[in-house]
mmCIF file with all atom_site columns, C-alpha atoms in Angstrom:
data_model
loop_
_atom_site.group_PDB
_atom_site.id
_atom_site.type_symbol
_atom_site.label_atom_id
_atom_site.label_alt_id
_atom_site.label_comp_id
_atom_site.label_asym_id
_atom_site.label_entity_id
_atom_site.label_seq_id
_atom_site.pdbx_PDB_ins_code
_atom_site.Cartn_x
_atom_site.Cartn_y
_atom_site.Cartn_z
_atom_site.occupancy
_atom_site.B_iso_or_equiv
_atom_site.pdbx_formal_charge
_atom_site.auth_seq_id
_atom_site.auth_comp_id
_atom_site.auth_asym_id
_atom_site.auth_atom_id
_atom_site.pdbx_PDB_model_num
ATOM 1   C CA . UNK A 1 1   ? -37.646 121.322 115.983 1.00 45.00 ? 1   UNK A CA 1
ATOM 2   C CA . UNK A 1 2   ? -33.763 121.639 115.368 1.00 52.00 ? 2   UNK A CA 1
ATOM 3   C CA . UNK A 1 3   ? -32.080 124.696 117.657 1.00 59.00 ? 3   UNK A CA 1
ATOM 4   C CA . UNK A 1 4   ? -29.177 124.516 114.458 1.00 56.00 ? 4   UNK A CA 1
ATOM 5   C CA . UNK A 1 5   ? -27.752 128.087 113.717 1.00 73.00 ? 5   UNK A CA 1
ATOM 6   C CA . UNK A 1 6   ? -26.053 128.804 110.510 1.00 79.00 ? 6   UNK A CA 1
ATOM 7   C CA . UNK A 1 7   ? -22.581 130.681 111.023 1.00 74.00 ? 7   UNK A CA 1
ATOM 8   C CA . UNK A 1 8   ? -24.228 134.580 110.729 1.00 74.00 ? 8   UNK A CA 1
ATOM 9   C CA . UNK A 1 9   ? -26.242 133.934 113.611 1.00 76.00 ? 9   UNK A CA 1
ATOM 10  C CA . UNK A 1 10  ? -23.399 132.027 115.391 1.00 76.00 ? 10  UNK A CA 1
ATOM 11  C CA . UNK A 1 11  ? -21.250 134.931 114.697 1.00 77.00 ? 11  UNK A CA 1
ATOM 12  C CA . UNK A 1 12  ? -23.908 137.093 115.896 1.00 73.00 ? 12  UNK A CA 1
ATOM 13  C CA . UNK A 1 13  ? -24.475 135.070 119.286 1.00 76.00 ? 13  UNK A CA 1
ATOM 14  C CA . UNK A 1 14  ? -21.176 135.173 119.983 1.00 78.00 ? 14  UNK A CA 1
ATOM 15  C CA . UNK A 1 15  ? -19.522 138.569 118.972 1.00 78.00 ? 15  UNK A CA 1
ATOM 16  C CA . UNK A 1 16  ? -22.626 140.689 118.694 1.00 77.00 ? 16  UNK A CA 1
ATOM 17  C CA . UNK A 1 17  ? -24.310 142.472 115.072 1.00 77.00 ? 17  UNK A CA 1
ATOM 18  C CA . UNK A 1 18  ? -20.715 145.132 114.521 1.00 84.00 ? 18  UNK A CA 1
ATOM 19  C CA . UNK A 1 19  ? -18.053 142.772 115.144 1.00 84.00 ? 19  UNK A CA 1
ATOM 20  C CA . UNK A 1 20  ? -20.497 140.128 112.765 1.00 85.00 ? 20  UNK A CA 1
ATOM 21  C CA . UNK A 1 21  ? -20.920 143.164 110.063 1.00 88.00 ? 21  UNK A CA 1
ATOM 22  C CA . UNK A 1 22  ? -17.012 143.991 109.969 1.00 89.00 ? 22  UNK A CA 1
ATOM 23  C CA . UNK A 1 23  ? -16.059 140.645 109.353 1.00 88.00 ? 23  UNK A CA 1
ATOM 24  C CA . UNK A 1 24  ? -18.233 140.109 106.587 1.00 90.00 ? 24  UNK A CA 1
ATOM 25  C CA . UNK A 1 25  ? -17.067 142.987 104.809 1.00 91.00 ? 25  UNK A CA 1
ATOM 26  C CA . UNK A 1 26  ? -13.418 142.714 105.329 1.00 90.00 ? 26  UNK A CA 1
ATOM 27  C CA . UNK A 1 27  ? -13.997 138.483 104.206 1.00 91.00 ? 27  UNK A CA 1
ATOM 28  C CA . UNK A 1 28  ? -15.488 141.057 101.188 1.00 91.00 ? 28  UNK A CA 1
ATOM 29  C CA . UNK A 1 29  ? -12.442 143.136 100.590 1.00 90.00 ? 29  UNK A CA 1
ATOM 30  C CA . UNK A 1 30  ? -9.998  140.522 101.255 1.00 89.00 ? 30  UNK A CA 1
ATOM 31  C CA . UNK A 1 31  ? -11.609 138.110 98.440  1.00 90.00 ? 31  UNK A CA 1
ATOM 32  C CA . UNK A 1 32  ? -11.264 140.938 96.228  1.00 89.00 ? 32  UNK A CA 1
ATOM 33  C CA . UNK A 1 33  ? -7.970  141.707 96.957  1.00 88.00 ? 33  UNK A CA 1
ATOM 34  C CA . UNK A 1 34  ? -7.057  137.957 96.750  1.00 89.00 ? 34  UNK A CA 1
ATOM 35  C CA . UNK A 1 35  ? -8.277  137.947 92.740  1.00 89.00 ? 35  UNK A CA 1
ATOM 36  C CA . UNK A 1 36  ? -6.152  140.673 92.159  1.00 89.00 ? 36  UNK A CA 1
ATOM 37  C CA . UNK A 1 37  ? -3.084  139.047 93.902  1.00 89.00 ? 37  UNK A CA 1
ATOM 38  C CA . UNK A 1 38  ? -4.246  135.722 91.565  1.00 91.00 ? 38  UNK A CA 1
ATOM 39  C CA . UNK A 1 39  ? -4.146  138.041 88.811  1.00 93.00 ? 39  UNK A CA 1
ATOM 40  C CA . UNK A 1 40  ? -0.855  139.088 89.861  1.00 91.00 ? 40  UNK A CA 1
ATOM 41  C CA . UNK A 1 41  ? -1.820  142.900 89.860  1.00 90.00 ? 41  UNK A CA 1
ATOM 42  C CA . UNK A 1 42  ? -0.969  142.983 93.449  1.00 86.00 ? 42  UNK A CA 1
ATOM 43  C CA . UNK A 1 43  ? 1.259   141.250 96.402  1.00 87.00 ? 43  UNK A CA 1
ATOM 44  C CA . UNK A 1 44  ? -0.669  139.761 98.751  1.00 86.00 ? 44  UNK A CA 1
ATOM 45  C CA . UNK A 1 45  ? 0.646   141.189 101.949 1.00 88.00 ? 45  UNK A CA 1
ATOM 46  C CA . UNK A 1 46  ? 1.551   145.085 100.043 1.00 84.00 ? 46  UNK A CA 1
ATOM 47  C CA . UNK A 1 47  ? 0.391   148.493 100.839 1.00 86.00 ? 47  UNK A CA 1
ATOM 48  C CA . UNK A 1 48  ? -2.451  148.233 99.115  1.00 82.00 ? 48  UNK A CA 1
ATOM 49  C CA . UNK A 1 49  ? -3.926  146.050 100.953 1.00 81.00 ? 49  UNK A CA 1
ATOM 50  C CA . UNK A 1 50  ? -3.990  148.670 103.997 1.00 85.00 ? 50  UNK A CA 1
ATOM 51  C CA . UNK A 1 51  ? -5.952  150.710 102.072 1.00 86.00 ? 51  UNK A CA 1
ATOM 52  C CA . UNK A 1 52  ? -9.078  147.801 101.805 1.00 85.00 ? 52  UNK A CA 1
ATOM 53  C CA . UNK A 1 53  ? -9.732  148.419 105.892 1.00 88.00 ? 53  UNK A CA 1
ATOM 54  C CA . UNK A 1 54  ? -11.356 151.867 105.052 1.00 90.00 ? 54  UNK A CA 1
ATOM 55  C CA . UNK A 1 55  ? -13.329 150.795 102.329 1.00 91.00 ? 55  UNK A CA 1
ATOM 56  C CA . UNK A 1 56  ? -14.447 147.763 103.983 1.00 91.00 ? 56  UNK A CA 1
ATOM 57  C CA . UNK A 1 57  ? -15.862 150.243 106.793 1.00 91.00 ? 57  UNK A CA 1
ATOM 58  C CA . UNK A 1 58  ? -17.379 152.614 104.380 1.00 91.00 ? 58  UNK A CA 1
ATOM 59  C CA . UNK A 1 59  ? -18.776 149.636 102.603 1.00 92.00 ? 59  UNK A CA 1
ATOM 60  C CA . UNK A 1 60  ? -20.347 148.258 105.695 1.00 91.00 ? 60  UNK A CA 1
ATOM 61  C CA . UNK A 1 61  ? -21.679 151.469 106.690 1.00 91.00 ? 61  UNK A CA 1
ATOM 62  C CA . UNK A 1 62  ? -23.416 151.539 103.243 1.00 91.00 ? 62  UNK A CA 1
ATOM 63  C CA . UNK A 1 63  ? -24.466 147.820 103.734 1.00 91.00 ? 63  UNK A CA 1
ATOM 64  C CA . UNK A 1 64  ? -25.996 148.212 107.013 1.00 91.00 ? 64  UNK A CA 1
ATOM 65  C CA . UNK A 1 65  ? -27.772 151.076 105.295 1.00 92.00 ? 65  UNK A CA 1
ATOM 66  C CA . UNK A 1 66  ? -29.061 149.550 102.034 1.00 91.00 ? 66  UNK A CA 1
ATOM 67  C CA . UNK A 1 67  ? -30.063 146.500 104.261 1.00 91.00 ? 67  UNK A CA 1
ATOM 68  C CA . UNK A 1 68  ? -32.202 149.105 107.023 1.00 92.00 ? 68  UNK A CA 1
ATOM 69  C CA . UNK A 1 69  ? -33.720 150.366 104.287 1.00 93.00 ? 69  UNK A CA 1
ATOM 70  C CA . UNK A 1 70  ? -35.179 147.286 102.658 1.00 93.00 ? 70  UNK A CA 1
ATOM 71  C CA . UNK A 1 71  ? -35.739 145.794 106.406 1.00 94.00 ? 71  UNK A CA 1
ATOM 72  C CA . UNK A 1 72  ? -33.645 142.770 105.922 1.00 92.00 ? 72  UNK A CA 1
ATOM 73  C CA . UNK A 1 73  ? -33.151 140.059 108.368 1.00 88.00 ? 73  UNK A CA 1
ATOM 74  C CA . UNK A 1 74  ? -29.880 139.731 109.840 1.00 85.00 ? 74  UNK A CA 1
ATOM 75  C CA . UNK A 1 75  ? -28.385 137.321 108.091 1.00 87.00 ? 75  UNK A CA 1
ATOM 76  C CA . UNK A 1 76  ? -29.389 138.861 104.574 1.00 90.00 ? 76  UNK A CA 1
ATOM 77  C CA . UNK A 1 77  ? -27.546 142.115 106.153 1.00 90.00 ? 77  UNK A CA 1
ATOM 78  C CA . UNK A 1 78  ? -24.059 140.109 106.686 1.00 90.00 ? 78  UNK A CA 1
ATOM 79  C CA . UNK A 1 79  ? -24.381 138.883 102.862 1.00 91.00 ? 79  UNK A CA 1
ATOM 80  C CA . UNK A 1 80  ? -25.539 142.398 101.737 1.00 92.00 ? 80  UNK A CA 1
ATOM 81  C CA . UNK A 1 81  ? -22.427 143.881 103.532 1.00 93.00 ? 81  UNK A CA 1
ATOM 82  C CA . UNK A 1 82  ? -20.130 141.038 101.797 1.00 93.00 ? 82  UNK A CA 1
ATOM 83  C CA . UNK A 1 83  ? -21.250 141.604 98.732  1.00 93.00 ? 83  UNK A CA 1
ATOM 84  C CA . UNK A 1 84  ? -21.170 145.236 98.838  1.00 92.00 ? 84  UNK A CA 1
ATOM 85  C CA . UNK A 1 85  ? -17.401 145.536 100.182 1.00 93.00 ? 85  UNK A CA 1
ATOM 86  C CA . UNK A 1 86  ? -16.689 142.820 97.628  1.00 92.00 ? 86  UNK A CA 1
ATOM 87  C CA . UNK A 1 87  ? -17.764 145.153 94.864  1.00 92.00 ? 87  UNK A CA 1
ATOM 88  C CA . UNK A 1 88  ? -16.415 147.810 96.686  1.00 90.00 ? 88  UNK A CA 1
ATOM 89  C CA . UNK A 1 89  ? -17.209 151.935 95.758  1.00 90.00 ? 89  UNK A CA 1
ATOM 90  C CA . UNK A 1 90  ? -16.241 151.305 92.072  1.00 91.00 ? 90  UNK A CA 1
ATOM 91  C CA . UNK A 1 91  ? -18.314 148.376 91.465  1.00 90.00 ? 91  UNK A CA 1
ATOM 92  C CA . UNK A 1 92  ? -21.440 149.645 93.697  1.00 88.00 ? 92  UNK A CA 1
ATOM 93  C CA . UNK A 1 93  ? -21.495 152.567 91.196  1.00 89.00 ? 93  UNK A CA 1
ATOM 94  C CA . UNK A 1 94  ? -20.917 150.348 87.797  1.00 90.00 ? 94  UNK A CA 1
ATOM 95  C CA . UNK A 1 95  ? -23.782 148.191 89.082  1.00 86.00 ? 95  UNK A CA 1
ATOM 96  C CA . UNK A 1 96  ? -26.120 150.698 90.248  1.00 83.00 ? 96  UNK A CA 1
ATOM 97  C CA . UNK A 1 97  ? -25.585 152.508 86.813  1.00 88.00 ? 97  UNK A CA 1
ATOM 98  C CA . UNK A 1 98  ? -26.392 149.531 84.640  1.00 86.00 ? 98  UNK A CA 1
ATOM 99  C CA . UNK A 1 99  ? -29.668 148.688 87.038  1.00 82.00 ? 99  UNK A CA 1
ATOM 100 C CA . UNK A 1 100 ? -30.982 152.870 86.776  1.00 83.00 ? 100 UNK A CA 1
ATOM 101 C CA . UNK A 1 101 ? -29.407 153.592 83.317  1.00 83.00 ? 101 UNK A CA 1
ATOM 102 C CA . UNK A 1 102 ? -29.758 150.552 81.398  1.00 76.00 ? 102 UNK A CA 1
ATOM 103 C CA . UNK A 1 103 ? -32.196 152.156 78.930  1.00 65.00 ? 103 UNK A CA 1
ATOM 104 C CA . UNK A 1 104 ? -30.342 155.719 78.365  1.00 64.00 ? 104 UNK A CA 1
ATOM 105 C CA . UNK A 1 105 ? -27.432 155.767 76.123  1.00 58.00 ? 105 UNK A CA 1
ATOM 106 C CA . UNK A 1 106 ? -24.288 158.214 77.578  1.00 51.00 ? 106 UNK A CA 1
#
């Protein structure tokens, strides 16, 4: 049997579950902010990006929450928190509209 960890649980091993978390979701915000520098709506090193390092924490918060909920495993919680900060508050809303209100015209 191979003792091989993937990076999450490397990550986890060696900084502990918060420090693991936080990464992932400011990796999250920072490849969002990176398509909108690509898209030249933003500078990469701006005010704006300042602003990403409370979402990111709100957006973990929610992760860590979302994932506790469905009883993820820990790795599944890092890529839930990724995701999540990636999408950001905006995008968690558009997406959880589409999946509740798909049917219901507005």
């Amino acid at each position: 049997m191979s003792d091989a960890r993937g990076l999450v649980e490397l990550f986890d091993a060696i900084w502990g579950g918060a420090v693991t978390t936080m990464a992932a979701a400011l990796a999250g915000r920072l490849m969002w902010h990176s398509t909108e520098v690509r898209a030249r709506k933003r500078r990469f090193l701006s005010r704006e990006l300042l602003w990403e390092l409370p979402v990111a924490v709100g957006m973990a918060i929610i992760g860590e929450a979302v994932a506790a909920y469905f009883e993820l495993g820990r790795t599944v919680t890092t890529g839930v928190v990724a995701s999540l900060a990636y999408l950001g508050p905006r995008g968690a809303q558009v997406a959880l509209t589409r999946v509740f209100f798909h049917n219901k015209e507005s």
